CSV table of C-alpha atoms in Angstrom, one decimal:
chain,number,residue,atom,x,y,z
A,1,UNK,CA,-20.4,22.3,16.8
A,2,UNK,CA,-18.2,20.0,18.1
A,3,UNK,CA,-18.5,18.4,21.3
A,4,UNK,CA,-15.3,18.9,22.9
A,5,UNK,CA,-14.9,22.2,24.3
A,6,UNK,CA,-11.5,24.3,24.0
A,7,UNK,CA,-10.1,27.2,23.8
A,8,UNK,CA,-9.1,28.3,20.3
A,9,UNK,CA,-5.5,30.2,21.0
A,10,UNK,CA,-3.0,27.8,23.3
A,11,UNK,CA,0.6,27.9,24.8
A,12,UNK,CA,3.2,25.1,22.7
A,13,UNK,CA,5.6,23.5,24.1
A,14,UNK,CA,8.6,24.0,20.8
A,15,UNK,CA,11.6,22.1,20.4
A,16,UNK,CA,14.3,24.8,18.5
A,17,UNK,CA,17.7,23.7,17.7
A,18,UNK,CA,20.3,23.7,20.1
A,19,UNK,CA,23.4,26.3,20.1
A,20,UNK,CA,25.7,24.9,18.1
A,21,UNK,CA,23.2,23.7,15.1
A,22,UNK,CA,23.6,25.8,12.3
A,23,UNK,CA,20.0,28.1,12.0
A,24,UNK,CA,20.9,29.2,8.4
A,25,UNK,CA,21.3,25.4,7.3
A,26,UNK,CA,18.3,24.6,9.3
A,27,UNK,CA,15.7,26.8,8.4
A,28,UNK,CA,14.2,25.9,5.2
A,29,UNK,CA,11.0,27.3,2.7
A,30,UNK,CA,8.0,25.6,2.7
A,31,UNK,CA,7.6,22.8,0.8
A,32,UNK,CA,5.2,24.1,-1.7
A,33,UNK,CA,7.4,26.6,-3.2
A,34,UNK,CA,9.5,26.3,-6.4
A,35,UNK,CA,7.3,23.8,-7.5
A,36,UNK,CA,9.2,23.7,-10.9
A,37,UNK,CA,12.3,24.9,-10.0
A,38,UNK,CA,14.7,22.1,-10.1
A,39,UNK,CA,17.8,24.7,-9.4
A,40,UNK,CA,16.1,26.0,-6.3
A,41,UNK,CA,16.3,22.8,-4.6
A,42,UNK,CA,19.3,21.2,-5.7
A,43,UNK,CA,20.8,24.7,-4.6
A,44,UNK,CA,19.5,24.0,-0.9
A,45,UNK,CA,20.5,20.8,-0.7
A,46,UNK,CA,24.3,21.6,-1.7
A,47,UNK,CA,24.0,24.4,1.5
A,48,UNK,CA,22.5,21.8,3.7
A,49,UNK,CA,25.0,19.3,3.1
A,50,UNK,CA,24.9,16.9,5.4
A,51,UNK,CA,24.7,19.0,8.4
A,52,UNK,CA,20.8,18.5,10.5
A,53,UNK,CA,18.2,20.6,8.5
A,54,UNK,CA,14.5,20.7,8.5
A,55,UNK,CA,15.3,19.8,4.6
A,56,UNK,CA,15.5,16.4,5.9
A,57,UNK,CA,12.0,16.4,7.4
A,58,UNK,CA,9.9,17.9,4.9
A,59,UNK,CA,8.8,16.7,1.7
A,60,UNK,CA,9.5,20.1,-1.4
A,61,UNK,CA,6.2,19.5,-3.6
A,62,UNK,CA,8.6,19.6,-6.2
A,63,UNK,CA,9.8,15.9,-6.0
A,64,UNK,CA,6.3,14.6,-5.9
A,65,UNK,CA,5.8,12.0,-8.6
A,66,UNK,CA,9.7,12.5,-9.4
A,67,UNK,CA,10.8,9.9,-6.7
A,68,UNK,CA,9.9,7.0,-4.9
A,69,UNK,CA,7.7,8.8,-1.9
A,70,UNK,CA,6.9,5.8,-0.1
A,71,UNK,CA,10.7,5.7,0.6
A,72,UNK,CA,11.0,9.2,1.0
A,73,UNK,CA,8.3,9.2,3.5
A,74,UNK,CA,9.9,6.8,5.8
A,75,UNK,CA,13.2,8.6,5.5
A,76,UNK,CA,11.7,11.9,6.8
A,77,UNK,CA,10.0,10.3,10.0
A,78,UNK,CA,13.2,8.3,10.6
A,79,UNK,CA,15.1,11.4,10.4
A,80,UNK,CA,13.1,13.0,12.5
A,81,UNK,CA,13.3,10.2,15.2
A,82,UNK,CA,17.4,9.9,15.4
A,83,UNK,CA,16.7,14.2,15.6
A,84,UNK,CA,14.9,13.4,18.8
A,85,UNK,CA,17.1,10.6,19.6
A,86,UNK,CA,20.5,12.9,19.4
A,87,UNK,CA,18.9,15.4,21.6
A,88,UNK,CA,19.3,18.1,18.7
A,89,UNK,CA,16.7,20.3,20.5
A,90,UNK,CA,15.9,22.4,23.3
A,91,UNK,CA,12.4,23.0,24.5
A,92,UNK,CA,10.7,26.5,24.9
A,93,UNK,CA,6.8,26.4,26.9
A,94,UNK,CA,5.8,29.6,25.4
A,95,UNK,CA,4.4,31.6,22.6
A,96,UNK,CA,6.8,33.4,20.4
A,97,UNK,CA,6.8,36.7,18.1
A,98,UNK,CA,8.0,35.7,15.2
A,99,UNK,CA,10.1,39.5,13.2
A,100,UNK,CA,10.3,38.4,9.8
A,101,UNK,CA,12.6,41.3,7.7
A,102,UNK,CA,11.4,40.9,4.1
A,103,UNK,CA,11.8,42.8,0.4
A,104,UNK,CA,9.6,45.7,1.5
A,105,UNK,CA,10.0,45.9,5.2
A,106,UNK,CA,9.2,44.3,8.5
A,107,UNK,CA,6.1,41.8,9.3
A,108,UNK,CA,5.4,40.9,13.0
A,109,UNK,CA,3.6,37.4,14.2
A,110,UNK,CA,2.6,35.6,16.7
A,111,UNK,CA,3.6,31.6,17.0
A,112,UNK,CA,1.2,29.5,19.3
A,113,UNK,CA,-1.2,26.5,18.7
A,114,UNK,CA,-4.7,26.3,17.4
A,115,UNK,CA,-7.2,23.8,18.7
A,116,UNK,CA,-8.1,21.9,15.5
A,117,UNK,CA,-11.8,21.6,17.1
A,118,UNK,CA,-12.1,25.2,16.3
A,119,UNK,CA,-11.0,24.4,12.7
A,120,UNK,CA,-13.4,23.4,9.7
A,121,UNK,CA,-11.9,23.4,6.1
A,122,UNK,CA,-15.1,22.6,4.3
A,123,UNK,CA,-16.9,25.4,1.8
A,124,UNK,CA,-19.7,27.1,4.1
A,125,UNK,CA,-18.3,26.4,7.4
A,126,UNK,CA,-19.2,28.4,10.6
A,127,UNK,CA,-16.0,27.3,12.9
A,128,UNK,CA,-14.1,30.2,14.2
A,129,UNK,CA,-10.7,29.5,12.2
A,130,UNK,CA,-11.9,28.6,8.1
A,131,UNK,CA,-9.9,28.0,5.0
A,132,UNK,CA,-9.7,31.0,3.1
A,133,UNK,CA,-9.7,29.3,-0.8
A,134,UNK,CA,-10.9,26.0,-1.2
A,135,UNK,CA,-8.6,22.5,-1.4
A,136,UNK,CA,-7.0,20.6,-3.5
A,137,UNK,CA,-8.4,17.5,-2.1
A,138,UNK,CA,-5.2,15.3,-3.9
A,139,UNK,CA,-2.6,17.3,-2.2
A,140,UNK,CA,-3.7,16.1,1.3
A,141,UNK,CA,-2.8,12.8,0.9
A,142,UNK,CA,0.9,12.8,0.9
A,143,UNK,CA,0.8,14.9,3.4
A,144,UNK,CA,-1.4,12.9,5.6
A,145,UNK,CA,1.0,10.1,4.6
A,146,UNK,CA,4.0,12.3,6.1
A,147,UNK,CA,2.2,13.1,9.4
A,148,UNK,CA,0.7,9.7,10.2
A,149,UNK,CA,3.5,8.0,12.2
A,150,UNK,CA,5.6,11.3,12.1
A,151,UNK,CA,7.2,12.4,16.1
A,152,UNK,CA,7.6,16.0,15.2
A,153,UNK,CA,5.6,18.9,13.3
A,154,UNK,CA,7.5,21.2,11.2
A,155,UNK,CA,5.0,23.6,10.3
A,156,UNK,CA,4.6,26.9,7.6
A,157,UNK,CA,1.0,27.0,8.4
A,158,UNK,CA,0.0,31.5,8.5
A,159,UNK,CA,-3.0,32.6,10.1
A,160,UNK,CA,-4.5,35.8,9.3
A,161,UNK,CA,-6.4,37.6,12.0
A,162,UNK,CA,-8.9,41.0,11.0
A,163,UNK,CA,-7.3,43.0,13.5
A,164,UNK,CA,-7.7,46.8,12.4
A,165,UNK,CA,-7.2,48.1,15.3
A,166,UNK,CA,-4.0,46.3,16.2
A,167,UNK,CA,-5.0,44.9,19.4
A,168,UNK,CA,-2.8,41.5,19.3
A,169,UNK,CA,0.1,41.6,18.0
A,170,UNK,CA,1.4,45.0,17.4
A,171,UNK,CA,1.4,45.6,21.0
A,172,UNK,CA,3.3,42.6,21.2
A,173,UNK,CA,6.1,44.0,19.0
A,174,UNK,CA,6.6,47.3,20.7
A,175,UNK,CA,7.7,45.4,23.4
A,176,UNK,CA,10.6,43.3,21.3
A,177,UNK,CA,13.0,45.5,23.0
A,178,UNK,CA,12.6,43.9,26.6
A,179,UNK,CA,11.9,40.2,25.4
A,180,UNK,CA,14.2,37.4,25.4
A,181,UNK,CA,15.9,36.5,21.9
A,182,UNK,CA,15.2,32.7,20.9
A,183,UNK,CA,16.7,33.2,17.2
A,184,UNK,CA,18.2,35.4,15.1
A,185,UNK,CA,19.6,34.8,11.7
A,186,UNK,CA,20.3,35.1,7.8
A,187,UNK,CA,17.8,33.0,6.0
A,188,UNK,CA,19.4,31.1,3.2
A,189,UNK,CA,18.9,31.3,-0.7
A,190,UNK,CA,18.6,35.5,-0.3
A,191,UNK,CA,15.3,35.2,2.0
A,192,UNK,CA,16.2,37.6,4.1
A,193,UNK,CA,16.6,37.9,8.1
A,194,UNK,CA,14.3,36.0,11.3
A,195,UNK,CA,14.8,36.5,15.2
A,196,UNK,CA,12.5,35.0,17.4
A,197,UNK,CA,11.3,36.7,21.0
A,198,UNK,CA,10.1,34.8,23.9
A,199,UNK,CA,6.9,35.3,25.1
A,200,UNK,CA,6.3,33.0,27.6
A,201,UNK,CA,5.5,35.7,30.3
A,202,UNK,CA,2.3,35.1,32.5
A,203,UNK,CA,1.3,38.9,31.9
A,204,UNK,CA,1.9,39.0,27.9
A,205,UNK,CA,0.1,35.8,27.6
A,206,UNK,CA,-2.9,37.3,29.7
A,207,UNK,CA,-3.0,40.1,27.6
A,208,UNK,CA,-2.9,38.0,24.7
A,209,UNK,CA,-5.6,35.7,25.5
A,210,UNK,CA,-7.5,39.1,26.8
A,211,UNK,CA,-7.2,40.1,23.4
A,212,UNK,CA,-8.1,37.0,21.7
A,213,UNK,CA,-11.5,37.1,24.1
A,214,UNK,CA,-12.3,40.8,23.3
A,215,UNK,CA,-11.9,40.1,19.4
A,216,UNK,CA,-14.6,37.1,19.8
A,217,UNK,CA,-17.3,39.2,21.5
A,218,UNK,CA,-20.7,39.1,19.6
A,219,UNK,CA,-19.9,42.9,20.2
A,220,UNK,CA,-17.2,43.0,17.9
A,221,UNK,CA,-18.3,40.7,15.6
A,222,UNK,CA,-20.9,42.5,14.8
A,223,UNK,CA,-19.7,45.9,14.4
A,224,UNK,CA,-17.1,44.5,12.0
A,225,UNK,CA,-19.3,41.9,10.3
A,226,UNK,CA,-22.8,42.8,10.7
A,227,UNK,CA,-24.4,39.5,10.1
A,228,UNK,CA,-26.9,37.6,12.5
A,229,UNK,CA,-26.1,34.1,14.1
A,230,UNK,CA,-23.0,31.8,13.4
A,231,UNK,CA,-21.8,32.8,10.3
A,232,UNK,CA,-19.9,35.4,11.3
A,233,UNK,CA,-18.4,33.8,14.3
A,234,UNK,CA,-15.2,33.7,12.4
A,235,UNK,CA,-11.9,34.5,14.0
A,236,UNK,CA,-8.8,33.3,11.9
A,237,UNK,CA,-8.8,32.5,8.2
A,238,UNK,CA,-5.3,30.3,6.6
A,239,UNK,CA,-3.3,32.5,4.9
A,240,UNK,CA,-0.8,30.1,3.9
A,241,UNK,CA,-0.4,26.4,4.4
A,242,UNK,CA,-4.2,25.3,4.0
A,243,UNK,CA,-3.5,21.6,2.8
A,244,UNK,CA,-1.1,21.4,5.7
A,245,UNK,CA,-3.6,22.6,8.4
A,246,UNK,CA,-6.3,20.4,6.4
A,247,UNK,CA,-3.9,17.2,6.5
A,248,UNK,CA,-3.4,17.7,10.6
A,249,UNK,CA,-7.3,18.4,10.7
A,250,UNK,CA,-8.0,15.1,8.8
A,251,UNK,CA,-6.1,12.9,10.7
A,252,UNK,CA,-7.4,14.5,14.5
A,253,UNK,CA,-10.6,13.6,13.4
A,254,UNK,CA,-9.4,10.2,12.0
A,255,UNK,CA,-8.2,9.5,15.1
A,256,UNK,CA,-9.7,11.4,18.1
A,257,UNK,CA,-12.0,8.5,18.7
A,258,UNK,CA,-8.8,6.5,20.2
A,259,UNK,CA,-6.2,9.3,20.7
A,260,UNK,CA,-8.8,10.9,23.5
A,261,UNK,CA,-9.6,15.0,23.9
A,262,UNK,CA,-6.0,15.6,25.3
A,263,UNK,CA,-3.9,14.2,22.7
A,264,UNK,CA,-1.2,16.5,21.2
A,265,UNK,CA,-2.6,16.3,17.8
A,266,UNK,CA,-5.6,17.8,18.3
A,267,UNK,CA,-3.6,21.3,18.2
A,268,UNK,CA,-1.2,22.6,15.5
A,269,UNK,CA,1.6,25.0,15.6
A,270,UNK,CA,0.8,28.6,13.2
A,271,UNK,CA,1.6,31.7,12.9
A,272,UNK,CA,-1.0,34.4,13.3
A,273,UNK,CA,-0.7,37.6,11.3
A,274,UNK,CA,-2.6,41.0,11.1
A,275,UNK,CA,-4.4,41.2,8.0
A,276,UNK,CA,-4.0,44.8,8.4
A,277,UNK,CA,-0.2,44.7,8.5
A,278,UNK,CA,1.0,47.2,6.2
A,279,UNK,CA,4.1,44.6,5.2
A,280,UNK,CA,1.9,42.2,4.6
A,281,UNK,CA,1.1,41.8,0.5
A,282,UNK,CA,-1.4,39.3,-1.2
A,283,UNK,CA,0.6,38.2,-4.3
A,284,UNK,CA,-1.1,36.5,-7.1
A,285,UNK,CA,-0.7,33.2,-7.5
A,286,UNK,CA,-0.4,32.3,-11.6
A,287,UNK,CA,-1.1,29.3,-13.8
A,288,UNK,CA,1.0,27.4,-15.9
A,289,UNK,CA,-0.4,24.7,-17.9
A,290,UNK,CA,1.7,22.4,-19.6
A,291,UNK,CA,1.4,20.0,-23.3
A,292,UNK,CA,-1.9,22.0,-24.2
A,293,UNK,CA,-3.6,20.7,-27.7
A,294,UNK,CA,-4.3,24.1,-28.7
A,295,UNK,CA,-3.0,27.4,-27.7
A,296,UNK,CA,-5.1,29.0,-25.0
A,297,UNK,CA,-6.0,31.9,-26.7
A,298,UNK,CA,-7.6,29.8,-29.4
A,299,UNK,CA,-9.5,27.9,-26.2
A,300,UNK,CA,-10.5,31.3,-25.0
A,301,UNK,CA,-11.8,32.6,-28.5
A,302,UNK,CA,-13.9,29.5,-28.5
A,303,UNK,CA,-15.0,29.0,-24.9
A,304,UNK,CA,-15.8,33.1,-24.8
A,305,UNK,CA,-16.3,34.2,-28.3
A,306,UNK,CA,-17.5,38.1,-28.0
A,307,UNK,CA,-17.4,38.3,-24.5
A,308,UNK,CA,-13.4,38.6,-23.5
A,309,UNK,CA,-11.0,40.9,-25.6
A,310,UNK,CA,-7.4,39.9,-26.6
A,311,UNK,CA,-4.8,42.5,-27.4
A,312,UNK,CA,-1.3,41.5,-27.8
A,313,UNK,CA,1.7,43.2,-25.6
A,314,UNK,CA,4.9,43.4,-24.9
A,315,UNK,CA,5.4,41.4,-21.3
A,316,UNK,CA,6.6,44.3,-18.9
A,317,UNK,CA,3.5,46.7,-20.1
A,318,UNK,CA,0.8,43.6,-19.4
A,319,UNK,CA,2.6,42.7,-15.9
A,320,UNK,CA,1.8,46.5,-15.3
A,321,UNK,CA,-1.5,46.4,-17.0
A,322,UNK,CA,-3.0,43.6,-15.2
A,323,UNK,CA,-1.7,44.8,-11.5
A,324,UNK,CA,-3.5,48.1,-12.1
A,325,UNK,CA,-6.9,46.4,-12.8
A,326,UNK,CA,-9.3,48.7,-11.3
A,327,UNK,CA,-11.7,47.3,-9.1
A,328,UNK,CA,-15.0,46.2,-10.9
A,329,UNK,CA,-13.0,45.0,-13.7
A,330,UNK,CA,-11.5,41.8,-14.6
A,331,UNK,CA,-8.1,41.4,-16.8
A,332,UNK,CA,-5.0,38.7,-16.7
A,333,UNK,CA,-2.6,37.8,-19.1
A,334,UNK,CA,-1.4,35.3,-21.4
A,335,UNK,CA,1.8,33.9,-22.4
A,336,UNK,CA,2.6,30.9,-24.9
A,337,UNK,CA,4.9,31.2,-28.2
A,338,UNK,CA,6.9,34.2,-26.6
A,339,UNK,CA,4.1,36.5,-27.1
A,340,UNK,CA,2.7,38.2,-24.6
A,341,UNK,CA,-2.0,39.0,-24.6
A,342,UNK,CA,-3.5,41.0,-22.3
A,343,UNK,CA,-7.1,39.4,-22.2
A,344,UNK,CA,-10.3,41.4,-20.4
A,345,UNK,CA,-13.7,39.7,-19.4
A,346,UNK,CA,-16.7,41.7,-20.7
A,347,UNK,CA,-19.0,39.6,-19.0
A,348,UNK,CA,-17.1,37.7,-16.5
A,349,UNK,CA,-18.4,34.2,-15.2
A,350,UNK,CA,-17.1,34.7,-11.9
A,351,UNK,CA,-17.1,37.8,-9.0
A,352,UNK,CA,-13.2,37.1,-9.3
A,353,UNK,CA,-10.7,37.0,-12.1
A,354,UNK,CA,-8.7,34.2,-11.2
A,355,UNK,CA,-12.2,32.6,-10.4
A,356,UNK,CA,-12.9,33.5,-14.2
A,357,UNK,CA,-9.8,31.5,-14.7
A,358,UNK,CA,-9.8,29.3,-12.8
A,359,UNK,CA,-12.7,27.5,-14.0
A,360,UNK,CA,-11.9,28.1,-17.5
A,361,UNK,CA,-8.6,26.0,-16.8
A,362,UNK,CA,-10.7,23.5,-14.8
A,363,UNK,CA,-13.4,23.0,-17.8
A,364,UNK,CA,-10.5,22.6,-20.1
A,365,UNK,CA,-8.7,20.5,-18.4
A,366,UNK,CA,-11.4,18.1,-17.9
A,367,UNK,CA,-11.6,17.6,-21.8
A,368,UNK,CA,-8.1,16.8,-21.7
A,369,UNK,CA,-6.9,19.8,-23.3
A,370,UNK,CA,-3.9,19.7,-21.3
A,371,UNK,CA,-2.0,17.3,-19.3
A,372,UNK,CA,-1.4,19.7,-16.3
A,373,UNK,CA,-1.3,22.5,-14.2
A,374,UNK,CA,0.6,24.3,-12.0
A,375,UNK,CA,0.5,27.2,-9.2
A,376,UNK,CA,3.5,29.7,-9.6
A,377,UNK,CA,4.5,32.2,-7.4
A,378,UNK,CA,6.4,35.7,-8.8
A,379,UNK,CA,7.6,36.4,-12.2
A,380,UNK,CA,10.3,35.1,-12.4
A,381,UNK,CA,9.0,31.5,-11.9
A,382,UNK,CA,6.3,32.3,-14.2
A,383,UNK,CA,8.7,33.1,-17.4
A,384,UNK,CA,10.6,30.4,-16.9
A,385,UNK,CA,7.9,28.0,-16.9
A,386,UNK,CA,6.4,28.9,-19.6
A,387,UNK,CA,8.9,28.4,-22.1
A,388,UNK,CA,8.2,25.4,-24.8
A,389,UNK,CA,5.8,25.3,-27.8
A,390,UNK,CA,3.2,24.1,-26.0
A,391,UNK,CA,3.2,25.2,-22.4
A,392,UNK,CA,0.9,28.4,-21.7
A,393,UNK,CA,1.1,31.0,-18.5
A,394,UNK,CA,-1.4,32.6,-17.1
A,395,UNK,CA,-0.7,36.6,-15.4
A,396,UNK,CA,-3.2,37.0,-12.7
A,397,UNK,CA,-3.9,40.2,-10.6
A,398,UNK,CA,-3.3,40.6,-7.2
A,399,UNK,CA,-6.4,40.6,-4.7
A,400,UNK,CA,-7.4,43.1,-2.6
A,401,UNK,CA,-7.4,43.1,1.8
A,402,UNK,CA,-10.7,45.1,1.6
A,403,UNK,CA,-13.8,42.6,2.1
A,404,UNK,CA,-11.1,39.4,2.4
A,405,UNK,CA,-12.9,37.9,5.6
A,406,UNK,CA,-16.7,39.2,4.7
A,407,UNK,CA,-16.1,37.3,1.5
A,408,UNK,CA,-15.1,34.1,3.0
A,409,UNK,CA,-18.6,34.5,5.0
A,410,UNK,CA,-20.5,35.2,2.3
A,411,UNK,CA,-19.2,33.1,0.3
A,412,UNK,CA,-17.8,29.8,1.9
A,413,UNK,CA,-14.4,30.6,1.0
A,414,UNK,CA,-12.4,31.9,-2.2
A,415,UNK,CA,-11.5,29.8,-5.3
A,416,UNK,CA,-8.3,27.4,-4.3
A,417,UNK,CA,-5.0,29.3,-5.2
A,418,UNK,CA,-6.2,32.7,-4.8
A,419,UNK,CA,-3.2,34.7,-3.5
A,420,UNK,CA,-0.1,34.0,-1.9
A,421,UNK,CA,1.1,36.3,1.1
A,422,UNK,CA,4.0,37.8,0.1
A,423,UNK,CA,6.6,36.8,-3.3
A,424,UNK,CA,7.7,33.1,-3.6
A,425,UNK,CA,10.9,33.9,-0.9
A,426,UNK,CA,9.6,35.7,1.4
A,427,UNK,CA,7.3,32.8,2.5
A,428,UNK,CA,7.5,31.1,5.9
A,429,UNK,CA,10.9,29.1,6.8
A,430,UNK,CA,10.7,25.7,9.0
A,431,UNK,CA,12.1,26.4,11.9
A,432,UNK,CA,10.3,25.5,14.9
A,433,UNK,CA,9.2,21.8,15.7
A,434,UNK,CA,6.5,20.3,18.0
A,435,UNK,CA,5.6,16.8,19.6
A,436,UNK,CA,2.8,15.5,18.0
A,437,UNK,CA,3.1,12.0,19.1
């Protein structure tokens, strides 16, 4: 337990762009999307141009290990200083519901900052807000390259919060009608639509930090948890952007010692969402692996032998064969050569499938039967990926919202990559900055 105390939910102070910016240049994906789509990016940077865009301050995971990062690095926080320096912003001291219009529908949340004191990433933690899947300890670095030294936070960081009986922030969107409008815009590259309401109103945030109170009672805790203790003192889980909220966890507790209890980075700027949102989708997240030695099926045959079964397919019938896994049974699919497999554990190593395959890839890899992997989000992505004699994909089901936070209890926390909330564009935009230094 830490020895500062805090409370977990706080009021930001956000800098949003003034009037006359342009919001659909501005707002951008987050930076780990498209990770191997080359066309995605040099798209958005012909729309930005050279007008001011949160483009400018992020580093897309694509260019990693393309360019020279140190140089790109620099170039970001610069950018964001002359941002700062032109006065590009205007500041908003309040929360904000964030109405998100996506493929299937509408999905509410609520923008505020977390204490990072109430924050533990590591596997088996008992702090209120935990890491859903584990980390990729590599991908921290750059990132804690980018924040070091950095004036501003631009973050895509979602919180999910097991609220089934709506308390927090469905009450807050019945009320969109009456609150002021921050935002309200196209998002570019088809990604749909964003407005932003005000919040900052002494009785909403009451009720929200009532809320927030009610939901950490050992009453509550227990009737949804049922476990003694700690362990299921457990109020947020990441959703998305766990190596970002790990990166501005790493460097609080780098630096605390100096910066002192008050210091603006001890908190970071998320969204919170309802778990129980009915918008809300957990996508699968798929593999790609790229120069193999061997095709992977031939890996499987030999890793598994008798205890996975193969069957070739066409790839429309295995995309709709693997999503209709029925619980208690683990199947994905395979892609190399333009064929299509449809592969099923018998006995499978792991209480997940893509923690079956996960440390499959993981096992292989460490042989060097490949040169590398990567984390692809939607179908499309996926197909085009895969393509080249000696690339392999890897179809993975989706995972379900029933048992997602008593698994993370039990279990410490899910393997890394899990799921994705929501396809590749429907994931959070950059819009909203904050101080950090």
């Amino acid at each position: 337990m830490s020895a500062y105390s805090y409370n977990i939910l706080g009021i930001p102070e956000i800098l949003l762009p003034k009037p006359d910016i342009s919001m659909e240049k501005w707002a951008t994906i987050a930076c780990d999307q498209f990770t191997s789509n080359q066309k995605y990016w040099e798209q958005v940077e012909t729309e930005v141009g050279d007008q001011p865009s949160t483009l400018k301050i992020t580093f897309p995971e694509f260019y990693l290990g393309k360019i020279d990062e140190t140089a790109k690095i620099n170039a970001i926080q610069d950018e964001m200083r002359q941002y700062l320096a032109q006065e590009l912003f205007t500041n908003h001291q309040g929360m904000i519901l964030v109405e998100r219009q996506i493929d299937n529908g509408i999905r509410h949340g609520l923008l505020a900052t977390i204490d990072l004191e109430a924050y533990d990433y590591t596997k088996g933690s008992s702090s209120w807000i935990r890491a859903s899947e584990g980390t990729v300890d590599e991908r921290i670095p750059p990132r804690m390259r980018i924040r070091e030294g950095a004036p501003l936070e631009v973050p895509h960081i979602l919180l999910l919060i097991d609220d089934p009986q709506k308390k927090l922030i469905e009450p807050l969107s019945a009320l969109k009608s009456s609150l002021p409008v921050l935002y309200n815009f196209d998002l570019m590259m088809k990604s749909g639509h964003v407005r932003g309401y005000s919040l900052a109103i002494p009785e909403i945030e009451n009720r929200i930090m009532t809320a927030i109170r009610e939901m950490q009672s050992d009453e509550a805790l227990n009737e949804k948890y049922d476990l003694p203790g700690e362990q299921n003192r457990i109020l947020f889980a990441v959703g998305d952007g766990n190596h970002s909220l790990a990166t501005a966890k790493a460097i609080w507790e780098k630096h605390k010692a100096v910066l002192g209890p008050n210091h603006p980075a001890r908190y970071a700027l998320v969204e919170i969402e309802n778990l129980h949102d009915p918008i809300l989708r957990f996508e699968p997240i798929h593999r790609v692996i790229f120069e193999r030695e061997c095709p992977a099926l031939e890996q499987l045959q030999a890793v598994f032998g008798d205890e996975i079964e193969i069957l070739p397919t066409g790839t429309e019938a295995l995309f709709a064969e693997v999503d209709a896994t029925p619980d208690g049974s683990q199947a994905f699919g395979v892609l190399e050569n333009d064929q299509a497999f449809l592969v099923r554990f018998i006995k499978p190593p792991s209480a997940l499938c893509v923690g079956s395959v996960q440390h499959f890839l993981d096992n292989w890899q460490s042989t060097g039967g490949f040169r590398e992997i990567d984390y692809i989000h939607g179908t499309a992505d996926l197909l085009a990926s895969v393509s080249g004699d000696h690339n392999s994909g890897f179809y993975l089901p989706p995972v379900q919202k029933t048992g997602f936070f008593q698994g993370i209890i039990n279990d410490g926390a899910l393997p890394r990559k899990t799921f994705s909330m929501g396809e590749a564009h429907e994931k959070r935009f950059y819009i909203e900055c904050r101080r950090i230094l």
